[in-house]
Amino acid sequence: PIDDPADWEIPAMGQMTFTSASGDIIAIDTNNALARTNYTKNWHTRRNALLSLVHRFGILYLPVCTNDEIHNTLLRGLEERTRWRTL
């Protein structure tokens, strides 16, 4: 996955609209602390579901964050995968 820090903790920016994977329009008042908390909980629920699939099928999980150097992230991830495979 490619993540932006705002993916896992949405900042207070007022009323925002999002489109879900199924095409539904979702409106969130990001100034509302409970709405931001629910957004974060939902993000973690989706990420945990992805992690379950990754682990079940033995797929390399290598998240890339928009505020990190992609080259370093890829190198660290591939080195870790190499170490894991040799164990």
PDB file of N, CA and C in Angstrom:
ATOM      1  N   PRO A   1       0.822  -1.211   0.000  1.00  0.00           N
ATOM      2  CA  PRO A   1       0.000   0.000   0.000  1.00  0.00           C
ATOM      3  C   PRO A   1       0.858   1.264   0.000  1.00  0.00           C
ATOM      4  N   ILE A   2       0.306   2.316  -0.553  1.00  0.00           N
ATOM      5  CA  ILE A   2       0.943   3.626  -0.506  1.00  0.00           C
ATOM      6  C   ILE A   2       0.118   4.468   0.457  1.00  0.00           C
ATOM      7  N   ASP A   3       0.773   4.943   1.510  1.00  0.00           N
ATOM      8  CA  ASP A   3       0.076   5.693   2.552  1.00  0.00           C
ATOM      9  C   ASP A   3       0.557   7.127   2.613  1.00  0.00           C
ATOM     10  N   ASP A   4      -0.345   7.982   3.006  1.00  0.00           N
ATOM     11  CA  ASP A   4      -0.039   9.351   3.341  1.00  0.00           C
ATOM     12  C   ASP A   4      -0.372   9.485   4.823  1.00  0.00           C
ATOM     13  N   PRO A   5       0.390  10.263   5.590  1.00  0.00           N
ATOM     14  CA  PRO A   5       0.056  10.395   7.009  1.00  0.00           C
ATOM     15  C   PRO A   5      -1.414  10.749   7.250  1.00  0.00           C
ATOM     16  N   ALA A   6      -2.038  11.470   6.357  1.00  0.00           N
ATOM     17  CA  ALA A   6      -3.456  11.799   6.511  1.00  0.00           C
ATOM     18  C   ALA A   6      -4.352  10.578   6.314  1.00  0.00           C
ATOM     19  N   ASP A   7      -3.802   9.481   5.774  1.00  0.00           N
ATOM     20  CA  ASP A   7      -4.600   8.269   5.593  1.00  0.00           C
ATOM     21  C   ASP A   7      -5.005   7.658   6.924  1.00  0.00           C
ATOM     22  N   TRP A   8      -4.097   7.680   7.898  1.00  0.00           N
ATOM     23  CA  TRP A   8      -4.403   6.992   9.148  1.00  0.00           C
ATOM     24  C   TRP A   8      -4.870   7.931  10.251  1.00  0.00           C
ATOM     25  N   GLU A   9      -4.710   9.223  10.066  1.00  0.00           N
ATOM     26  CA  GLU A   9      -5.222  10.184  11.040  1.00  0.00           C
ATOM     27  C   GLU A   9      -5.576  11.456  10.299  1.00  0.00           C
ATOM     28  N   ILE A  10      -6.842  11.574   9.981  1.00  0.00           N
ATOM     29  CA  ILE A  10      -7.287  12.693   9.162  1.00  0.00           C
ATOM     30  C   ILE A  10      -7.247  13.995   9.975  1.00  0.00           C
ATOM     31  N   PRO A  11      -6.700  15.054   9.418  1.00  0.00           N
ATOM     32  CA  PRO A  11      -6.643  16.323  10.156  1.00  0.00           C
ATOM     33  C   PRO A  11      -7.998  17.035  10.158  1.00  0.00           C
ATOM     34  N   ALA A  12      -8.180  17.949  11.077  1.00  0.00           N
ATOM     35  CA  ALA A  12      -9.401  18.763  11.132  1.00  0.00           C
ATOM     36  C   ALA A  12      -9.369  19.763   9.984  1.00  0.00           C
ATOM     37  N   MET A  13     -10.300  19.576   9.013  1.00  0.00           N
ATOM     38  CA  MET A  13     -10.353  20.450   7.837  1.00  0.00           C
ATOM     39  C   MET A  13     -11.781  20.856   7.497  1.00  0.00           C
ATOM     40  N   GLY A  14     -12.713  20.614   8.410  1.00  0.00           N
ATOM     41  CA  GLY A  14     -14.103  20.937   8.136  1.00  0.00           C
ATOM     42  C   GLY A  14     -14.808  19.788   7.429  1.00  0.00           C
ATOM     43  N   GLN A  15     -15.902  20.108   6.735  1.00  0.00           N
ATOM     44  CA  GLN A  15     -16.702  19.096   6.036  1.00  0.00           C
ATOM     45  C   GLN A  15     -15.950  18.608   4.793  1.00  0.00           C
ATOM     46  N   MET A  16     -15.753  17.286   4.706  1.00  0.00           N
ATOM     47  CA  MET A  16     -15.045  16.684   3.573  1.00  0.00           C
ATOM     48  C   MET A  16     -15.911  15.574   2.991  1.00  0.00           C
ATOM     49  N   THR A  17     -15.807  15.374   1.698  1.00  0.00           N
ATOM     50  CA  THR A  17     -16.506  14.245   1.062  1.00  0.00           C
ATOM     51  C   THR A  17     -15.469  13.307   0.472  1.00  0.00           C
ATOM     52  N   PHE A  18     -15.765  12.014   0.595  1.00  0.00           N
ATOM     53  CA  PHE A  18     -14.897  10.964   0.096  1.00  0.00           C
ATOM     54  C   PHE A  18     -15.734  10.020  -0.742  1.00  0.00           C
ATOM     55  N   THR A  19     -15.103   9.298  -1.610  1.00  0.00           N
ATOM     56  CA  THR A  19     -15.765   8.259  -2.385  1.00  0.00           C
ATOM     57  C   THR A  19     -15.228   6.919  -1.912  1.00  0.00           C
ATOM     58  N   SER A  20     -16.132   6.014  -1.539  1.00  0.00           N
ATOM     59  CA  SER A  20     -15.716   4.698  -1.065  1.00  0.00           C
ATOM     60  C   SER A  20     -15.304   3.832  -2.254  1.00  0.00           C
ATOM     61  N   ALA A  21     -14.730   2.680  -1.950  1.00  0.00           N
ATOM     62  CA  ALA A  21     -14.311   1.751  -3.007  1.00  0.00           C
ATOM     63  C   ALA A  21     -15.492   1.315  -3.859  1.00  0.00           C
ATOM     64  N   SER A  22     -16.677   1.286  -3.258  1.00  0.00           N
ATOM     65  CA  SER A  22     -17.872   0.858  -3.996  1.00  0.00           C
ATOM     66  C   SER A  22     -18.548   2.020  -4.735  1.00  0.00           C
ATOM     67  N   GLY A  23     -17.983   3.236  -4.604  1.00  0.00           N
ATOM     68  CA  GLY A  23     -18.537   4.382  -5.312  1.00  0.00           C
ATOM     69  C   GLY A  23     -19.482   5.233  -4.486  1.00  0.00           C
ATOM     70  N   ASP A  24     -19.721   4.841  -3.241  1.00  0.00           N
ATOM     71  CA  ASP A  24     -20.600   5.632  -2.372  1.00  0.00           C
ATOM     72  C   ASP A  24     -19.899   6.924  -1.959  1.00  0.00           C
ATOM     73  N   ILE A  25     -20.670   8.001  -1.849  1.00  0.00           N
ATOM     74  CA  ILE A  25     -20.155   9.279  -1.382  1.00  0.00           C
ATOM     75  C   ILE A  25     -20.335   9.325   0.135  1.00  0.00           C
ATOM     76  N   ILE A  26     -19.256   9.638   0.834  1.00  0.00           N
ATOM     77  CA  ILE A  26     -19.272   9.683   2.293  1.00  0.00           C
ATOM     78  C   ILE A  26     -18.859  11.084   2.724  1.00  0.00           C
ATOM     79  N   ALA A  27     -19.672  11.719   3.560  1.00  0.00           N
ATOM     80  CA  ALA A  27     -19.357  13.055   4.072  1.00  0.00           C
ATOM     81  C   ALA A  27     -18.919  12.921   5.524  1.00  0.00           C
ATOM     82  N   ILE A  28     -17.820  13.583   5.864  1.00  0.00           N
ATOM     83  CA  ILE A  28     -17.298  13.544   7.227  1.00  0.00           C
ATOM     84  C   ILE A  28     -16.985  14.972   7.654  1.00  0.00           C
ATOM     85  N   ASP A  29     -17.473  15.328   8.847  1.00  0.00           N
ATOM     86  CA  ASP A  29     -17.104  16.613   9.427  1.00  0.00           C
ATOM     87  C   ASP A  29     -15.815  16.386  10.195  1.00  0.00           C
ATOM     88  N   THR A  30     -14.701  16.733   9.589  1.00  0.00           N
ATOM     89  CA  THR A  30     -13.399  16.447  10.194  1.00  0.00           C
ATOM     90  C   THR A  30     -13.097  17.333  11.398  1.00  0.00           C
ATOM     91  N   ASN A  31     -13.925  18.341  11.647  1.00  0.00           N
ATOM     92  CA  ASN A  31     -13.766  19.128  12.862  1.00  0.00           C
ATOM     93  C   ASN A  31     -14.338  18.399  14.073  1.00  0.00           C
ATOM     94  N   ASN A  32     -15.130  17.356  13.823  1.00  0.00           N
ATOM     95  CA  ASN A  32     -15.741  16.564  14.882  1.00  0.00           C
ATOM     96  C   ASN A  32     -14.750  15.480  15.326  1.00  0.00           C
ATOM     97  N   ALA A  33     -14.334  15.530  16.586  1.00  0.00           N
ATOM     98  CA  ALA A  33     -13.328  14.589  17.107  1.00  0.00           C
ATOM     99  C   ALA A  33     -13.800  13.140  16.988  1.00  0.00           C
ATOM    100  N   LEU A  34     -15.082  12.882  17.236  1.00  0.00           N
ATOM    101  CA  LEU A  34     -15.604  11.514  17.135  1.00  0.00           C
ATOM    102  C   LEU A  34     -15.548  11.013  15.691  1.00  0.00           C
ATOM    103  N   ALA A  35     -15.847  11.893  14.743  1.00  0.00           N
ATOM    104  CA  ALA A  35     -15.780  11.510  13.330  1.00  0.00           C
ATOM    105  C   ALA A  35     -14.343  11.160  12.945  1.00  0.00           C
ATOM    106  N   ARG A  36     -13.373  11.943  13.411  1.00  0.00           N
ATOM    107  CA  ARG A  36     -11.966  11.641  13.123  1.00  0.00           C
ATOM    108  C   ARG A  36     -11.542  10.331  13.772  1.00  0.00           C
ATOM    109  N   THR A  37     -12.004  10.097  15.003  1.00  0.00           N
ATOM    110  CA  THR A  37     -11.690   8.843  15.690  1.00  0.00           C
ATOM    111  C   THR A  37     -12.265   7.657  14.930  1.00  0.00           C
ATOM    112  N   ASN A  38     -13.514   7.776  14.479  1.00  0.00           N
ATOM    113  CA  ASN A  38     -14.147   6.693  13.713  1.00  0.00           C
ATOM    114  C   ASN A  38     -13.418   6.457  12.393  1.00  0.00           C
ATOM    115  N   TYR A  39     -13.001   7.528  11.740  1.00  0.00           N
ATOM    116  CA  TYR A  39     -12.245   7.408  10.498  1.00  0.00           C
ATOM    117  C   TYR A  39     -10.959   6.618  10.749  1.00  0.00           C
ATOM    118  N   THR A  40     -10.236   6.968  11.809  1.00  0.00           N
ATOM    119  CA  THR A  40      -8.982   6.291  12.149  1.00  0.00           C
ATOM    120  C   THR A  40      -9.230   4.819  12.476  1.00  0.00           C
ATOM    121  N   LYS A  41     -10.275   4.533  13.253  1.00  0.00           N
ATOM    122  CA  LYS A  41     -10.606   3.143  13.580  1.00  0.00           C
ATOM    123  C   LYS A  41     -10.908   2.343  12.314  1.00  0.00           C
ATOM    124  N   ASN A  42     -11.668   2.939  11.395  1.00  0.00           N
ATOM    125  CA  ASN A  42     -11.995   2.256  10.140  1.00  0.00           C
ATOM    126  C   ASN A  42     -10.741   2.014   9.308  1.00  0.00           C
ATOM    127  N   TRP A  43      -9.826   2.988   9.300  1.00  0.00           N
ATOM    128  CA  TRP A  43      -8.578   2.814   8.562  1.00  0.00           C
ATOM    129  C   TRP A  43      -7.805   1.628   9.121  1.00  0.00           C
ATOM    130  N   HIS A  44      -7.704   1.545  10.443  1.00  0.00           N
ATOM    131  CA  HIS A  44      -6.973   0.441  11.071  1.00  0.00           C
ATOM    132  C   HIS A  44      -7.670  -0.904  10.840  1.00  0.00           C
ATOM    133  N   THR A  45      -8.983  -0.917  10.829  1.00  0.00           N
ATOM    134  CA  THR A  45      -9.725  -2.152  10.553  1.00  0.00           C
ATOM    135  C   THR A  45      -9.413  -2.648   9.147  1.00  0.00           C
ATOM    136  N   ARG A  46      -9.418  -1.742   8.170  1.00  0.00           N
ATOM    137  CA  ARG A  46      -9.094  -2.122   6.789  1.00  0.00           C
ATOM    138  C   ARG A  46      -7.642  -2.569   6.669  1.00  0.00           C
ATOM    139  N   ARG A  47      -6.739  -1.896   7.348  1.00  0.00           N
ATOM    140  CA  ARG A  47      -5.324  -2.270   7.286  1.00  0.00           C
ATOM    141  C   ARG A  47      -5.106  -3.649   7.927  1.00  0.00           C
ATOM    142  N   ASN A  48      -5.792  -3.915   9.038  1.00  0.00           N
ATOM    143  CA  ASN A  48      -5.664  -5.228   9.674  1.00  0.00           C
ATOM    144  C   ASN A  48      -6.207  -6.340   8.780  1.00  0.00           C
ATOM    145  N   ALA A  49      -7.265  -6.063   8.047  1.00  0.00           N
ATOM    146  CA  ALA A  49      -7.799  -7.054   7.100  1.00  0.00           C
ATOM    147  C   ALA A  49      -6.778  -7.324   5.997  1.00  0.00           C
ATOM    148  N   LEU A  50      -6.129  -6.278   5.508  1.00  0.00           N
ATOM    149  CA  LEU A  50      -5.090  -6.444   4.494  1.00  0.00           C
ATOM    150  C   LEU A  50      -3.929  -7.266   5.056  1.00  0.00           C
ATOM    151  N   LEU A  51      -3.495  -6.952   6.266  1.00  0.00           N
ATOM    152  CA  LEU A  51      -2.401  -7.696   6.891  1.00  0.00           C
ATOM    153  C   LEU A  51      -2.737  -9.170   7.061  1.00  0.00           C
ATOM    154  N   SER A  52      -3.982  -9.466   7.393  1.00  0.00           N
ATOM    155  CA  SER A  52      -4.409 -10.863   7.523  1.00  0.00           C
ATOM    156  C   SER A  52      -4.261 -11.601   6.198  1.00  0.00           C
ATOM    157  N   LEU A  53      -4.691 -10.969   5.120  1.00  0.00           N
ATOM    158  CA  LEU A  53      -4.552 -11.589   3.800  1.00  0.00           C
ATOM    159  C   LEU A  53      -3.091 -11.780   3.414  1.00  0.00           C
ATOM    160  N   VAL A  54      -2.294 -10.756   3.665  1.00  0.00           N
ATOM    161  CA  VAL A  54      -0.873 -10.813   3.336  1.00  0.00           C
ATOM    162  C   VAL A  54      -0.199 -11.976   4.059  1.00  0.00           C
ATOM    163  N   HIS A  55      -0.457 -12.083   5.349  1.00  0.00           N
ATOM    164  CA  HIS A  55       0.162 -13.156   6.128  1.00  0.00           C
ATOM    165  C   HIS A  55      -0.368 -14.533   5.719  1.00  0.00           C
ATOM    166  N   ARG A  56      -1.651 -14.622   5.443  1.00  0.00           N
ATOM    167  CA  ARG A  56      -2.245 -15.905   5.065  1.00  0.00           C
ATOM    168  C   ARG A  56      -1.636 -16.450   3.777  1.00  0.00           C
ATOM    169  N   PHE A  57      -1.371 -15.565   2.824  1.00  0.00           N
ATOM    170  CA  PHE A  57      -0.867 -16.002   1.523  1.00  0.00           C
ATOM    171  C   PHE A  57       0.643 -15.826   1.368  1.00  0.00           C
ATOM    172  N   GLY A  58       1.323 -15.348   2.409  1.00  0.00           N
ATOM    173  CA  GLY A  58       2.773 -15.193   2.347  1.00  0.00           C
ATOM    174  C   GLY A  58       3.239 -14.148   1.351  1.00  0.00           C
ATOM    175  N   ILE A  59       2.467 -13.103   1.201  1.00  0.00           N
ATOM    176  CA  ILE A  59       2.783 -12.030   0.251  1.00  0.00           C
ATOM    177  C   ILE A  59       3.667 -10.992   0.941  1.00  0.00           C
ATOM    178  N   LEU A  60       4.640 -10.474   0.200  1.00  0.00           N
ATOM    179  CA  LEU A  60       5.494  -9.421   0.733  1.00  0.00           C
ATOM    180  C   LEU A  60       4.643  -8.187   1.029  1.00  0.00           C
ATOM    181  N   TYR A  61       4.700  -7.741   2.260  1.00  0.00           N
ATOM    182  CA  TYR A  61       3.991  -6.523   2.675  1.00  0.00           C
ATOM    183  C   TYR A  61       5.024  -5.419   2.807  1.00  0.00           C
ATOM    184  N   LEU A  62       4.936  -4.451   1.937  1.00  0.00           N
ATOM    185  CA  LEU A  62       5.928  -3.385   1.908  1.00  0.00           C
ATOM    186  C   LEU A  62       5.218  -2.044   1.743  1.00  0.00           C
ATOM    187  N   PRO A  63       4.719  -1.493   2.858  1.00  0.00           N
ATOM    188  CA  PRO A  63       4.030  -0.207   2.750  1.00  0.00           C
ATOM    189  C   PRO A  63       4.999   0.912   2.415  1.00  0.00           C
ATOM    190  N   VAL A  64       4.562   1.802   1.561  1.00  0.00           N
ATOM    191  CA  VAL A  64       5.354   2.959   1.163  1.00  0.00           C
ATOM    192  C   VAL A  64       4.602   4.193   1.644  1.00  0.00           C
ATOM    193  N   CYS A  65       5.313   5.070   2.345  1.00  0.00           N
ATOM    194  CA  CYS A  65       4.692   6.277   2.878  1.00  0.00           C
ATOM    195  C   CYS A  65       5.140   7.475   2.040  1.00  0.00           C
ATOM    196  N   THR A  66       4.220   8.380   1.788  1.00  0.00           N
ATOM    197  CA  THR A  66       4.513   9.525   0.931  1.00  0.00           C
ATOM    198  C   THR A  66       5.544  10.471   1.520  1.00  0.00           C
ATOM    199  N   ASN A  67       5.786  10.394   2.828  1.00  0.00           N
ATOM    200  CA  ASN A  67       6.786  11.285   3.412  1.00  0.00           C
ATOM    201  C   ASN A  67       8.117  10.576   3.679  1.00  0.00           C
ATOM    202  N   ASP A  68       8.319   9.381   3.105  1.00  0.00           N
ATOM    203  CA  ASP A  68       9.578   8.647   3.195  1.00  0.00           C
ATOM    204  C   ASP A  68      10.233   8.576   1.818  1.00  0.00           C
ATOM    205  N   GLU A  69      11.519   8.320   1.813  1.00  0.00           N
ATOM    206  CA  GLU A  69      12.237   8.101   0.564  1.00  0.00           C
ATOM    207  C   GLU A  69      11.900   6.701   0.048  1.00  0.00           C
ATOM    208  N   ILE A  70      11.289   6.601  -1.105  1.00  0.00           N
ATOM    209  CA  ILE A  70      10.846   5.309  -1.626  1.00  0.00           C
ATOM    210  C   ILE A  70      12.018   4.355  -1.831  1.00  0.00           C
ATOM    211  N   HIS A  71      13.147   4.870  -2.261  1.00  0.00           N
ATOM    212  CA  HIS A  71      14.321   4.033  -2.491  1.00  0.00           C
ATOM    213  C   HIS A  71      14.737   3.329  -1.198  1.00  0.00           C
ATOM    214  N   ASN A  72      14.836   4.077  -0.104  1.00  0.00           N
ATOM    215  CA  ASN A  72      15.217   3.489   1.189  1.00  0.00           C
ATOM    216  C   ASN A  72      14.163   2.509   1.695  1.00  0.00           C
ATOM    217  N   THR A  73      12.902   2.844   1.504  1.00  0.00           N
ATOM    218  CA  THR A  73      11.822   1.952   1.930  1.00  0.00           C
ATOM    219  C   THR A  73      11.902   0.622   1.190  1.00  0.00           C
ATOM    220  N   LEU A  74      12.108   0.681  -0.112  1.00  0.00           N
ATOM    221  CA  LEU A  74      12.203  -0.549  -0.901  1.00  0.00           C
ATOM    222  C   LEU A  74      13.417  -1.378  -0.507  1.00  0.00           C
ATOM    223  N   LEU A  75      14.552  -0.729  -0.318  1.00  0.00           N
ATOM    224  CA  LEU A  75      15.753  -1.460   0.087  1.00  0.00           C
ATOM    225  C   LEU A  75      15.557  -2.154   1.433  1.00  0.00           C
ATOM    226  N   ARG A  76      15.044  -1.426   2.433  1.00  0.00           N
ATOM    227  CA  ARG A  76      14.804  -2.024   3.752  1.00  0.00           C
ATOM    228  C   ARG A  76      13.825  -3.185   3.658  1.00  0.00           C
ATOM    229  N   GLY A  77      12.762  -3.008   2.917  1.00  0.00           N
ATOM    230  CA  GLY A  77      11.755  -4.058   2.784  1.00  0.00           C
ATOM    231  C   GLY A  77      12.290  -5.297   2.098  1.00  0.00           C
ATOM    232  N   LEU A  78      13.047  -5.114   1.050  1.00  0.00           N
ATOM    233  CA  LEU A  78      13.597  -6.262   0.340  1.00  0.00           C
ATOM    234  C   LEU A  78      14.688  -6.962   1.153  1.00  0.00           C
ATOM    235  N   GLU A  79      15.479  -6.190   1.898  1.00  0.00           N
ATOM    236  CA  GLU A  79      16.479  -6.799   2.783  1.00  0.00           C
ATOM    237  C   GLU A  79      15.802  -7.617   3.875  1.00  0.00           C
ATOM    238  N   GLU A  80      14.735  -7.078   4.428  1.00  0.00           N
ATOM    239  CA  GLU A  80      13.987  -7.802   5.462  1.00  0.00           C
ATOM    240  C   GLU A  80      13.402  -9.093   4.894  1.00  0.00           C
ATOM    241  N   ARG A  81      12.850  -9.010   3.705  1.00  0.00           N
ATOM    242  CA  ARG A  81      12.284 -10.192   3.052  1.00  0.00           C
ATOM    243  C   ARG A  81      13.361 -11.255   2.818  1.00  0.00           C
ATOM    244  N   THR A  82      14.550 -10.829   2.417  1.00  0.00           N
ATOM    245  CA  THR A  82      15.650 -11.757   2.198  1.00  0.00           C
ATOM    246  C   THR A  82      16.031 -12.449   3.512  1.00  0.00           C
ATOM    247  N   ARG A  83      16.127 -11.681   4.599  1.00  0.00           N
ATOM    248  CA  ARG A  83      16.440 -12.267   5.906  1.00  0.00           C
ATOM    249  C   ARG A  83      15.356 -13.253   6.331  1.00  0.00           C
ATOM    250  N   TRP A  84      14.112 -12.888   6.117  1.00  0.00           N
ATOM    251  CA  TRP A  84      12.977 -13.736   6.502  1.00  0.00           C
ATOM    252  C   TRP A  84      13.009 -15.052   5.741  1.00  0.00           C
ATOM    253  N   ARG A  85      13.341 -14.996   4.456  1.00  0.00           N
ATOM    254  CA  ARG A  85      13.348 -16.207   3.630  1.00  0.00           C
ATOM    255  C   ARG A  85      14.488 -17.136   3.984  1.00  0.00           C
ATOM    256  N   THR A  86      15.577 -16.599   4.554  1.00  0.00           N
ATOM    257  CA  THR A  86      16.712 -17.451   4.903  1.00  0.00           C
ATOM    258  C   THR A  86      16.518 -18.141   6.242  1.00  0.00           C
ATOM    259  N   LEU A  87      15.536 -17.707   7.030  1.00  0.00           N
ATOM    260  CA  LEU A  87      15.293 -18.341   8.336  1.00  0.00           C
ATOM    261  C   LEU A  87      14.587 -19.636   8.217  1.00  0.00           C
TER     262      LEU A  87
END
